[in-house]
Amino acid sequence: MAPSRASDRPRFLVVGGGLAGLMTVIKIAEAGHDVDVFSLVPCRRSHSVCAQGGINGAVNTKGEGDSPELHFMDTIKGGDFLADQPPVRSMCQAAPGLIYLLDRMGVPFTRTREGLIDFRRFGGTLHHRTAFAGATTGQQILYALDEQVRRLEAQGRVRRFENHEMVSLVRDETGRCRGIVVVDLRTMEVQAHAGACVALATGGLGLIFGKSTNSSINTGSAASIAYQQGARYANGEFIQVHPTSIPGSDKLRLMSESLRGEGGRIWVPKDRNDRRRGEDIPEGERYYFLEEKYPVYGNLVPRDIASREIFDVVVNQGMGVGGERFVYLDLTHLPPERHRKLQGVLEMYEKYIGEDPRKVPMKVFPAVHYSMGGLWVDYDQQTNIPGLFAVGECDFAFHGANRLGANSLLSCLYSGTVAGPAMIREAAGVSSAVSSALLEAECRRVEAELEWIRRLDGPENPYRLWTEMGEMMTENATVVRDNRKLQATDERLVEMMERLRRCAVLDTGRVCNHPLMFIRQLWNMLVLARVIVRGALLRDESRGAHYKPEFPQRDDARFLQHTVAEYAGGSLLSGEGAPRISYAPVDTSLIKPVLRDYSRAPEYAPPTASI
Amino acid sequence: MSNQEMVHLRILRQDAEGAPRRWERFKVPYQPYMNVLSCLMEIQKNPVDADGRKVAPVAWDSACLEEVCGSCTMIINGQVRQGCSAMVDQLAQPIELRPMSKFPVIRDLRVDRSRIFADFRRVRAWVDIDGTYDVGPGPRYSAEVAEVRYALSRCMACGCCLEVCPNYGPQSPFIGPAAINQARLFNLHPSGGMHAGERLDVLMEEGGLADCGNAQNCVQACPHKIPLTTSLAEMMRAATRRALFER
Ligand SMILES: Cc1cc2nc3c(=O)[nH]c(=O)nc-3n(C[C@H](O)[C@H](O)[C@H](O)COP(=O)(O)OP(=O)(O)OC[C@H]3O[C@@H](n4cnc5c(N)ncnc54)[C@H](O)[C@@H]3O)c2cc1C
Ligand code: SF4
Ligand code: SF4
Ligand code: FES
């Protein structure tokens, strides 16, 4: 109902206040332009705060002959050759400079005796390439960026709209994105904001799988909205399952890869009926299956491989700890100074499980963690909708079929440094005047939709429906995939879309009405879930995180291609919501795809590959 | 359902800012590894009170669910803490939930803590970098200083320390221990420290360091064990030095 905010001076809009969004904001504001940033929660509480292990950059201070080129090669191979290569190379070249920038901003990176930034090992590489701040690196980087944005805010360049949810894009008659519609999550007021360009930096989609390692706000809803309004969504089926997490009734908490980077070892008892406590089982009766199968990379093989091996040991061979799905992640042999570097994560284990991981081996299992897929973007981070950009986890670039640990914080920052200047260039070519009729019309459409939801009074509970969807997706669309099950899952998703239209709104409150917004989010999740499932169904090969026992090989002849989903129409009010899928070529101009082999060291392995 | 173990809760509810408050009782099915937030999630799945009456789901803040974002601060059995790390197995029942008292309630357990961020801004809690362009490595500093800074920098702006501070509140100008700790964090950075005086000047204004009564409640309430009283003492010393010798 609020007056739409059309402005005379061009403003740039950034949706999302995690690493990617804030970097974009800083780049635009620093160039002298005005930016508004929108976030569901105060930026400082965005999901990036959860990142534990670190950020990659080939700074090469350990005498290992590391270089951005080797970082590039590891990343492309880690992603099973599905990433467009030129932007990945640029990202790896920019990485050392970005780590220095963070250091200048005051990120308290863990340092060496000489006062240099320290680096640790991470998965998919044999180099020490990961800078870290204890075991809460994402928190520290997010704070540094948030502080820089506060500095720019104090200068009048940035306005924050925290506790606001983007619910729609405003597109003009030529199709260009001219702004967004948001709901103030406290007053539930609907507002339109005009923007010279819009960037989505809205993060991941873990909630589609119910319980995951993600924050409770990671629904993927904003990316789904853009997709439903015409943006292409690419490689949706590539979902990363992290090998090590702990159970919870609300989420699955990550036990960072840095635990293995600092020397943690994965094992199960050799005898599947062994019911002794982990610490009582002698060394000779433990099966270190990753170290045995991958003598060079050991516990630090890429995540897709580690998760599959754990799945095999636990499900196919029935060797899980105590007959359950768990494996041990053992840190008990590490010296106290190693434990100290991992403090944040070890405290979490103690708090939630009630055991001291310095004394007893941790019990862990795989959990949904990250989406490699996302909104399709060009090398300027622009989507196929002119004026709409995407950065961070919600874009599809950089990680191919599997992301290497500690490369996400990097891609978030890097994509922000690309998008900011590109948005300014793009805006220079178009008039900044946006018709207020256009903004009003989109506001009214959203208001009508919310009114429709407010009247819902059916038998279904949206939160229960969400739990059901999450369990089904975790069961059928994660580590191991099967075409018959995927087909059945897709059919049940369509049914759930219908059931959602028969739910009750639960809450008639005029402020902070979460159920009202959640029903829209759940619709958006169901729409994206279909993109994931259909993409997986059609991809009859195995590549990176996507694995079908029926088609165990990578098939470059047919599938060295990006999956591209376009929305075929439908809405919460009318039902439907199917993807139309096609394929687009991958730019492999720099490194020729070869077999992805982690059983041996690459030619460029460092002379001493130790933890 | 009847012979399943249930968790009992008592929740102080308020429909909007300034609206009257009331207590409501709930029963939710017990699950292993349950925390207070998963109880609230169960209420969403079946929003009826303990007497079977239909009610609106409870409103609360959350994001990370692992005690690192600071969103879900509330008063649980009389103690201010995070709902996501309050494990049901360790709590007496009925579990009593109330919103924080030092900030305006927006609805139920949600409060408006924007004042915390405004105070971070007041103390200029940032490093004044020249720009984000590449100028090479940052300043070198020792692992020891980095470790001290890291401990201070884990503050998640949750507000527990402010809730228990007798001198902080809606009627008081006192900036509170969290922002004072931020000033120390940035004064300890080699380039941030170049502007230490500007931060100290803010702390010497009304509502600054002089309002701290040294009650030490804050440091005990901090879930991340941030050495707040050390930060207060250090800033006090630095401010005195500045008042005596530098101005
Ligand atoms: C537990 C955990 C540990 C991790 N550890 C590491 C690590 O060590 N190294 C690494 O490289 N990566 C790590 N990752 C991955 C990495 O943290 C994320 O991929 C990254 O932080 C995503 O950042 P982002 O800026 O894209 O999005 P986010 O930080 O998720 O931010 C999204 C923003 O968008 C806003 N938003 C979303 N939807 C809307 C909407 N509709 N309207 C308005 N605002 C909206 C949110 O409020 C938020 O501000 C980890 C991930 C997890 C889950
Ligand atoms: S020591 Fe100072 S800041 Fe801490 S609780 Fe007491 S009065 Fe408040
Ligand atoms: S200092 Fe501690 S209690 Fe205070 S806001 Fe920060 S984390 Fe919370
Ligand atoms: S939800 Fe982040 S601290 Fe509890």
mmCIF file with all atom_site columns, C-alpha atoms in Angstrom, chain A residues 26-27 30 41-42 44-45 49-50 52 97 100-101 103-109 111-116 133-136 139-140 143 147-148 150-151 153-154 163 185-186 213 215-217 247-251 253-254 340 343-344 347-348 351-353 461 463-464 466-467 506-507 509 511-515, chain B residues 15-16 31-35 38 41 44-47 55-57 59 62-71 84-85 87 106-107 110-113 117 120-121 125-144 146-147 149-150 153-158 182 186 189 191 224:
data_model
loop_
_atom_site.group_PDB
_atom_site.id
_atom_site.type_symbol
_atom_site.label_atom_id
_atom_site.label_alt_id
_atom_site.label_comp_id
_atom_site.label_asym_id
_atom_site.label_entity_id
_atom_site.label_seq_id
_atom_site.pdbx_PDB_ins_code
_atom_site.Cartn_x
_atom_site.Cartn_y
_atom_site.Cartn_z
_atom_site.occupancy
_atom_site.B_iso_or_equiv
_atom_site.pdbx_formal_charge
_atom_site.auth_seq_id
_atom_site.auth_comp_id
_atom_site.auth_asym_id
_atom_site.auth_atom_id
_atom_site.pdbx_PDB_model_num
ATOM 1   C CA . ILE A 1 26  ? 31.228 -1.763  -1.762 1.00 0.00 ? 26  ILE A CA 1
ATOM 2   C CA . LYS A 1 27  ? 32.384 -1.761  -5.387 1.00 0.00 ? 27  LYS A CA 1
ATOM 3   C CA . GLU A 1 30  ? 33.228 3.214   -3.828 1.00 0.00 ? 30  GLU A CA 1
ATOM 4   C CA . VAL A 1 41  ? 18.030 -10.433 8.306  1.00 0.00 ? 41  VAL A CA 1
ATOM 5   C CA . PRO A 1 42  ? 20.583 -7.817  9.393  1.00 0.00 ? 42  PRO A CA 1
ATOM 6   C CA . ARG A 1 44  ? 25.771 -9.318  9.716  1.00 0.00 ? 44  ARG A CA 1
ATOM 7   C CA . ARG A 1 45  ? 23.542 -12.320 10.415 1.00 0.00 ? 45  ARG A CA 1
ATOM 8   C CA . VAL A 1 49  ? 28.567 -16.106 8.935  1.00 0.00 ? 49  VAL A CA 1
ATOM 9   C CA . CYS A 1 50  ? 28.500 -19.927 9.123  1.00 0.00 ? 50  CYS A CA 1
ATOM 10  C CA . GLN A 1 52  ? 34.165 -22.168 9.058  1.00 0.00 ? 52  GLN A CA 1
ATOM 11  C CA . GLY A 1 97  ? 44.844 -9.837  -3.897 1.00 0.00 ? 97  GLY A CA 1
ATOM 12  C CA . TYR A 1 100 ? 45.313 -9.150  1.118  1.00 0.00 ? 100 TYR A CA 1
ATOM 13  C CA . LEU A 1 101 ? 42.333 -6.815  0.843  1.00 0.00 ? 101 LEU A CA 1
ATOM 14  C CA . ASP A 1 103 ? 43.625 -8.463  5.742  1.00 0.00 ? 103 ASP A CA 1
ATOM 15  C CA . ARG A 1 104 ? 43.711 -4.701  5.206  1.00 0.00 ? 104 ARG A CA 1
ATOM 16  C CA . MET A 1 105 ? 40.065 -4.515  6.258  1.00 0.00 ? 105 MET A CA 1
ATOM 17  C CA . GLY A 1 106 ? 41.035 -6.090  9.548  1.00 0.00 ? 106 GLY A CA 1
ATOM 18  C CA . VAL A 1 107 ? 39.999 -9.748  9.209  1.00 0.00 ? 107 VAL A CA 1
ATOM 19  C CA . PRO A 1 108 ? 41.945 -11.404 12.060 1.00 0.00 ? 108 PRO A CA 1
ATOM 20  C CA . PHE A 1 109 ? 43.484 -14.147 9.947  1.00 0.00 ? 109 PHE A CA 1
ATOM 21  C CA . ARG A 1 111 ? 49.129 -15.831 11.453 1.00 0.00 ? 111 ARG A CA 1
ATOM 22  C CA . THR A 1 112 ? 52.535 -17.481 11.446 1.00 0.00 ? 112 THR A CA 1
ATOM 23  C CA . ARG A 1 113 ? 55.365 -16.727 13.876 1.00 0.00 ? 113 ARG A CA 1
ATOM 24  C CA . GLU A 1 114 ? 56.711 -14.245 11.357 1.00 0.00 ? 114 GLU A CA 1
ATOM 25  C CA . GLY A 1 115 ? 53.406 -12.356 11.304 1.00 0.00 ? 115 GLY A CA 1
ATOM 26  C CA . LEU A 1 116 ? 52.337 -13.568 7.867  1.00 0.00 ? 116 LEU A CA 1
ATOM 27  C CA . ALA A 1 133 ? 40.561 -17.027 10.926 1.00 0.00 ? 133 ALA A CA 1
ATOM 28  C CA . GLY A 1 134 ? 40.386 -19.773 13.551 1.00 0.00 ? 134 GLY A CA 1
ATOM 29  C CA . ALA A 1 135 ? 37.453 -21.930 12.575 1.00 0.00 ? 135 ALA A CA 1
ATOM 30  C CA . THR A 1 136 ? 34.992 -19.090 11.944 1.00 0.00 ? 136 THR A CA 1
ATOM 31  C CA . GLN A 1 139 ? 31.970 -14.797 10.267 1.00 0.00 ? 139 GLN A CA 1
ATOM 32  C CA . GLN A 1 140 ? 35.168 -12.770 10.298 1.00 0.00 ? 140 GLN A CA 1
ATOM 33  C CA . TYR A 1 143 ? 31.957 -8.691  9.640  1.00 0.00 ? 143 TYR A CA 1
ATOM 34  C CA . GLU A 1 147 ? 31.926 -2.754  8.667  1.00 0.00 ? 147 GLU A CA 1
ATOM 35  C CA . GLN A 1 148 ? 33.135 -1.321  5.366  1.00 0.00 ? 148 GLN A CA 1
ATOM 36  C CA . ARG A 1 150 ? 28.750 0.796   7.536  1.00 0.00 ? 150 ARG A CA 1
ATOM 37  C CA . ARG A 1 151 ? 31.595 3.187   6.779  1.00 0.00 ? 151 ARG A CA 1
ATOM 38  C CA . GLU A 1 153 ? 26.666 4.196   4.961  1.00 0.00 ? 153 GLU A CA 1
ATOM 39  C CA . ALA A 1 154 ? 28.052 6.842   7.293  1.00 0.00 ? 154 ALA A CA 1
ATOM 40  C CA . ASN A 1 163 ? 14.305 -7.341  7.413  1.00 0.00 ? 163 ASN A CA 1
ATOM 41  C CA . LEU A 1 185 ? 8.938  -8.338  7.167  1.00 0.00 ? 185 LEU A CA 1
ATOM 42  C CA . ARG A 1 186 ? 7.937  -6.379  10.262 1.00 0.00 ? 186 ARG A CA 1
ATOM 43  C CA . THR A 1 213 ? 24.024 -27.449 6.912  1.00 0.00 ? 213 THR A CA 1
ATOM 44  C CA . SER A 1 215 ? 20.893 -21.334 7.757  1.00 0.00 ? 215 SER A CA 1
ATOM 45  C CA . SER A 1 216 ? 17.131 -21.323 8.299  1.00 0.00 ? 216 SER A CA 1
ATOM 46  C CA . ILE A 1 217 ? 16.710 -18.543 5.716  1.00 0.00 ? 217 ILE A CA 1
ATOM 47  C CA . PRO A 1 247 ? 22.619 -34.632 13.554 1.00 0.00 ? 247 PRO A CA 1
ATOM 48  C CA . GLY A 1 248 ? 20.155 -32.163 15.018 1.00 0.00 ? 248 GLY A CA 1
ATOM 49  C CA . SER A 1 249 ? 16.396 -31.858 15.114 1.00 0.00 ? 249 SER A CA 1
ATOM 50  C CA . ASP A 1 250 ? 16.486 -28.465 13.387 1.00 0.00 ? 250 ASP A CA 1
ATOM 51  C CA . LYS A 1 251 ? 19.550 -28.632 11.133 1.00 0.00 ? 251 LYS A CA 1
ATOM 52  C CA . ARG A 1 253 ? 25.618 -28.951 11.695 1.00 0.00 ? 253 ARG A CA 1
ATOM 53  C CA . LEU A 1 254 ? 28.731 -28.927 9.585  1.00 0.00 ? 254 LEU A CA 1
ATOM 54  C CA . ARG A 1 340 ? 43.132 -24.627 19.178 1.00 0.00 ? 340 ARG A CA 1
ATOM 55  C CA . GLN A 1 343 ? 38.243 -24.225 18.446 1.00 0.00 ? 343 GLN A CA 1
ATOM 56  C CA . GLY A 1 344 ? 34.975 -22.832 17.039 1.00 0.00 ? 344 GLY A CA 1
ATOM 57  C CA . GLU A 1 347 ? 33.050 -26.171 20.731 1.00 0.00 ? 347 GLU A CA 1
ATOM 58  C CA . MET A 1 348 ? 30.046 -26.680 18.512 1.00 0.00 ? 348 MET A CA 1
ATOM 59  C CA . LYS A 1 351 ? 27.706 -28.105 22.780 1.00 0.00 ? 351 LYS A CA 1
ATOM 60  C CA . TYR A 1 352 ? 25.392 -30.077 20.530 1.00 0.00 ? 352 TYR A CA 1
ATOM 61  C CA . ILE A 1 353 ? 26.585 -33.653 21.068 1.00 0.00 ? 353 ILE A CA 1
ATOM 62  C CA . ASN A 1 461 ? 0.051  -27.285 7.067  1.00 0.00 ? 461 ASN A CA 1
ATOM 63  C CA . TYR A 1 463 ? 5.557  -26.436 7.548  1.00 0.00 ? 463 TYR A CA 1
ATOM 64  C CA . ARG A 1 464 ? 4.665  -30.125 7.533  1.00 0.00 ? 464 ARG A CA 1
ATOM 65  C CA . TRP A 1 466 ? 7.990  -28.620 3.729  1.00 0.00 ? 466 TRP A CA 1
ATOM 66  C CA . THR A 1 467 ? 9.333  -31.372 6.015  1.00 0.00 ? 467 THR A CA 1
ATOM 67  C CA . LEU A 1 506 ? -2.200 -20.263 10.109 1.00 0.00 ? 506 LEU A CA 1
ATOM 68  C CA . ASP A 1 507 ? -1.581 -16.637 11.050 1.00 0.00 ? 507 ASP A CA 1
ATOM 69  C CA . GLY A 1 509 ? -1.285 -11.270 12.322 1.00 0.00 ? 509 GLY A CA 1
ATOM 70  C CA . VAL A 1 511 ? 3.096  -7.808  11.683 1.00 0.00 ? 511 VAL A CA 1
ATOM 71  C CA . CYS A 1 512 ? 5.931  -10.342 11.354 1.00 0.00 ? 512 CYS A CA 1
ATOM 72  C CA . ASN A 1 513 ? 3.679  -12.856 9.643  1.00 0.00 ? 513 ASN A CA 1
ATOM 73  C CA . HIS A 1 514 ? 6.102  -15.673 8.859  1.00 0.00 ? 514 HIS A CA 1
ATOM 74  C CA . PRO A 1 515 ? 3.575  -18.252 7.609  1.00 0.00 ? 515 PRO A CA 1
ATOM 75  C CA . ASP B 2 15  ? 0.951  -9.542  19.001 1.00 0.00 ? 15  ASP B CA 1
ATOM 76  C CA . ALA B 2 16  ? 2.663  -6.265  18.128 1.00 0.00 ? 16  ALA B CA 1
ATOM 77  C CA . GLN B 2 31  ? 12.884 -35.622 19.661 1.00 0.00 ? 31  GLN B CA 1
ATOM 78  C CA . PRO B 2 32  ? 16.525 -36.414 20.330 1.00 0.00 ? 32  PRO B CA 1
ATOM 79  C CA . TYR B 2 33  ? 18.969 -33.473 20.001 1.00 0.00 ? 33  TYR B CA 1
ATOM 80  C CA . MET B 2 34  ? 16.104 -31.017 20.400 1.00 0.00 ? 34  MET B CA 1
ATOM 81  C CA . ASN B 2 35  ? 16.809 -27.360 21.149 1.00 0.00 ? 35  ASN B CA 1
ATOM 82  C CA . SER B 2 38  ? 13.109 -26.917 17.242 1.00 0.00 ? 38  SER B CA 1
ATOM 83  C CA . MET B 2 41  ? 9.356  -25.181 14.789 1.00 0.00 ? 41  MET B CA 1
ATOM 84  C CA . GLN B 2 44  ? 4.533  -24.047 13.593 1.00 0.00 ? 44  GLN B CA 1
ATOM 85  C CA . LYS B 2 45  ? 3.659  -27.554 12.439 1.00 0.00 ? 45  LYS B CA 1
ATOM 86  C CA . ASN B 2 46  ? 0.770  -27.772 14.863 1.00 0.00 ? 46  ASN B CA 1
ATOM 87  C CA . PRO B 2 47  ? -0.166 -24.308 16.164 1.00 0.00 ? 47  PRO B CA 1
ATOM 88  C CA . VAL B 2 55  ? -3.317 -20.020 18.137 1.00 0.00 ? 55  VAL B CA 1
ATOM 89  C CA . ALA B 2 56  ? -0.969 -18.231 15.782 1.00 0.00 ? 56  ALA B CA 1
ATOM 90  C CA . PRO B 2 57  ? 2.534  -19.770 15.524 1.00 0.00 ? 57  PRO B CA 1
ATOM 91  C CA . ALA B 2 59  ? 7.310  -15.407 16.054 1.00 0.00 ? 59  ALA B CA 1
ATOM 92  C CA . SER B 2 62  ? 16.789 -17.229 13.673 1.00 0.00 ? 62  SER B CA 1
ATOM 93  C CA . ALA B 2 63  ? 19.288 -17.832 10.900 1.00 0.00 ? 63  ALA B CA 1
ATOM 94  C CA . CYS B 2 64  ? 22.460 -19.881 11.475 1.00 0.00 ? 64  CYS B CA 1
ATOM 95  C CA . LEU B 2 65  ? 21.028 -22.352 14.036 1.00 0.00 ? 65  LEU B CA 1
ATOM 96  C CA . GLU B 2 66  ? 24.539 -22.860 15.394 1.00 0.00 ? 66  GLU B CA 1
ATOM 97  C CA . GLU B 2 67  ? 25.154 -19.925 17.721 1.00 0.00 ? 67  GLU B CA 1
ATOM 98  C CA . VAL B 2 68  ? 27.235 -17.834 15.376 1.00 0.00 ? 68  VAL B CA 1
ATOM 99  C CA . CYS B 2 69  ? 24.821 -15.260 13.876 1.00 0.00 ? 69  CYS B CA 1
ATOM 100 C CA . GLY B 2 70  ? 23.366 -13.873 17.123 1.00 0.00 ? 70  GLY B CA 1
ATOM 101 C CA . SER B 2 71  ? 19.757 -13.777 15.854 1.00 0.00 ? 71  SER B CA 1
ATOM 102 C CA . CYS B 2 84  ? 19.511 -22.544 19.006 1.00 0.00 ? 84  CYS B CA 1
ATOM 103 C CA . SER B 2 85  ? 22.076 -23.724 21.548 1.00 0.00 ? 85  SER B CA 1
ATOM 104 C CA . MET B 2 87  ? 19.265 -28.026 24.466 1.00 0.00 ? 87  MET B CA 1
ATOM 105 C CA . ILE B 2 106 ? 8.102  -6.312  17.676 1.00 0.00 ? 106 ILE B CA 1
ATOM 106 C CA . ARG B 2 107 ? 6.153  -9.506  18.167 1.00 0.00 ? 107 ARG B CA 1
ATOM 107 C CA . ARG B 2 110 ? 11.283 -10.818 18.230 1.00 0.00 ? 110 ARG B CA 1
ATOM 108 C CA . VAL B 2 111 ? 12.880 -7.578  19.348 1.00 0.00 ? 111 VAL B CA 1
ATOM 109 C CA . ASP B 2 112 ? 14.447 -4.649  17.502 1.00 0.00 ? 112 ASP B CA 1
ATOM 110 C CA . ARG B 2 113 ? 18.182 -4.600  18.204 1.00 0.00 ? 113 ARG B CA 1
ATOM 111 C CA . PHE B 2 117 ? 24.543 -1.636  15.045 1.00 0.00 ? 117 PHE B CA 1
ATOM 112 C CA . PHE B 2 120 ? 28.988 0.092   16.324 1.00 0.00 ? 120 PHE B CA 1
ATOM 113 C CA . ARG B 2 121 ? 28.746 2.877   13.800 1.00 0.00 ? 121 ARG B CA 1
ATOM 114 C CA . ALA B 2 125 ? 34.045 0.033   14.193 1.00 0.00 ? 125 ALA B CA 1
ATOM 115 C CA . TRP B 2 126 ? 35.918 -0.359  10.915 1.00 0.00 ? 126 TRP B CA 1
ATOM 116 C CA . VAL B 2 127 ? 39.351 0.116   9.366  1.00 0.00 ? 127 VAL B CA 1
ATOM 117 C CA . ASP B 2 128 ? 39.527 3.239   7.203  1.00 0.00 ? 128 ASP B CA 1
ATOM 118 C CA . ILE B 2 129 ? 40.945 1.642   4.074  1.00 0.00 ? 129 ILE B CA 1
ATOM 119 C CA . ASP B 2 130 ? 41.785 3.882   1.129  1.00 0.00 ? 130 ASP B CA 1
ATOM 120 C CA . GLY B 2 131 ? 39.924 1.654   -1.297 1.00 0.00 ? 131 GLY B CA 1
ATOM 121 C CA . THR B 2 132 ? 39.435 -1.918  -2.417 1.00 0.00 ? 132 THR B CA 1
ATOM 122 C CA . TYR B 2 133 ? 41.923 -1.724  -5.264 1.00 0.00 ? 133 TYR B CA 1
ATOM 123 C CA . ASP B 2 134 ? 45.019 -3.876  -5.129 1.00 0.00 ? 134 ASP B CA 1
ATOM 124 C CA . VAL B 2 135 ? 47.792 -2.232  -3.089 1.00 0.00 ? 135 VAL B CA 1
ATOM 125 C CA . GLY B 2 136 ? 49.551 -5.431  -2.083 1.00 0.00 ? 136 GLY B CA 1
ATOM 126 C CA . PRO B 2 137 ? 49.728 -7.181  1.300  1.00 0.00 ? 137 PRO B CA 1
ATOM 127 C CA . GLY B 2 138 ? 48.245 -5.713  4.449  1.00 0.00 ? 138 GLY B CA 1
ATOM 128 C CA . PRO B 2 139 ? 50.294 -4.684  7.461  1.00 0.00 ? 139 PRO B CA 1
ATOM 129 C CA . ARG B 2 140 ? 52.259 -7.419  9.183  1.00 0.00 ? 140 ARG B CA 1
ATOM 130 C CA . TYR B 2 141 ? 51.429 -8.080  12.800 1.00 0.00 ? 141 TYR B CA 1
ATOM 131 C CA . SER B 2 142 ? 52.117 -10.751 15.345 1.00 0.00 ? 142 SER B CA 1
ATOM 132 C CA . ALA B 2 143 ? 50.231 -13.984 15.815 1.00 0.00 ? 143 ALA B CA 1
ATOM 133 C CA . GLU B 2 144 ? 49.654 -12.965 19.444 1.00 0.00 ? 144 GLU B CA 1
ATOM 134 C CA . ALA B 2 146 ? 45.890 -11.584 15.850 1.00 0.00 ? 146 ALA B CA 1
ATOM 135 C CA . GLU B 2 147 ? 44.747 -14.060 18.466 1.00 0.00 ? 147 GLU B CA 1
ATOM 136 C CA . ARG B 2 149 ? 41.762 -9.564  17.981 1.00 0.00 ? 149 ARG B CA 1
ATOM 137 C CA . TYR B 2 150 ? 40.151 -12.811 16.888 1.00 0.00 ? 150 TYR B CA 1
ATOM 138 C CA . SER B 2 153 ? 35.973 -10.183 16.821 1.00 0.00 ? 153 SER B CA 1
ATOM 139 C CA . ARG B 2 154 ? 33.790 -13.199 17.545 1.00 0.00 ? 154 ARG B CA 1
ATOM 140 C CA . CYS B 2 155 ? 31.146 -10.871 18.998 1.00 0.00 ? 155 CYS B CA 1
ATOM 141 C CA . MET B 2 156 ? 27.925 -11.703 17.152 1.00 0.00 ? 156 MET B CA 1
ATOM 142 C CA . ALA B 2 157 ? 25.986 -8.649  18.348 1.00 0.00 ? 157 ALA B CA 1
ATOM 143 C CA . CYS B 2 158 ? 23.570 -10.949 20.134 1.00 0.00 ? 158 CYS B CA 1
ATOM 144 C CA . GLN B 2 182 ? 34.551 -3.118  19.081 1.00 0.00 ? 182 GLN B CA 1
ATOM 145 C CA . PHE B 2 186 ? 39.865 -1.820  15.774 1.00 0.00 ? 186 PHE B CA 1
ATOM 146 C CA . HIS B 2 189 ? 44.717 -3.327  14.213 1.00 0.00 ? 189 HIS B CA 1
ATOM 147 C CA . SER B 2 191 ? 45.991 0.643   10.439 1.00 0.00 ? 191 SER B CA 1
ATOM 148 C CA . HIS B 2 224 ? 31.394 -16.465 23.162 1.00 0.00 ? 224 HIS B CA 1
#
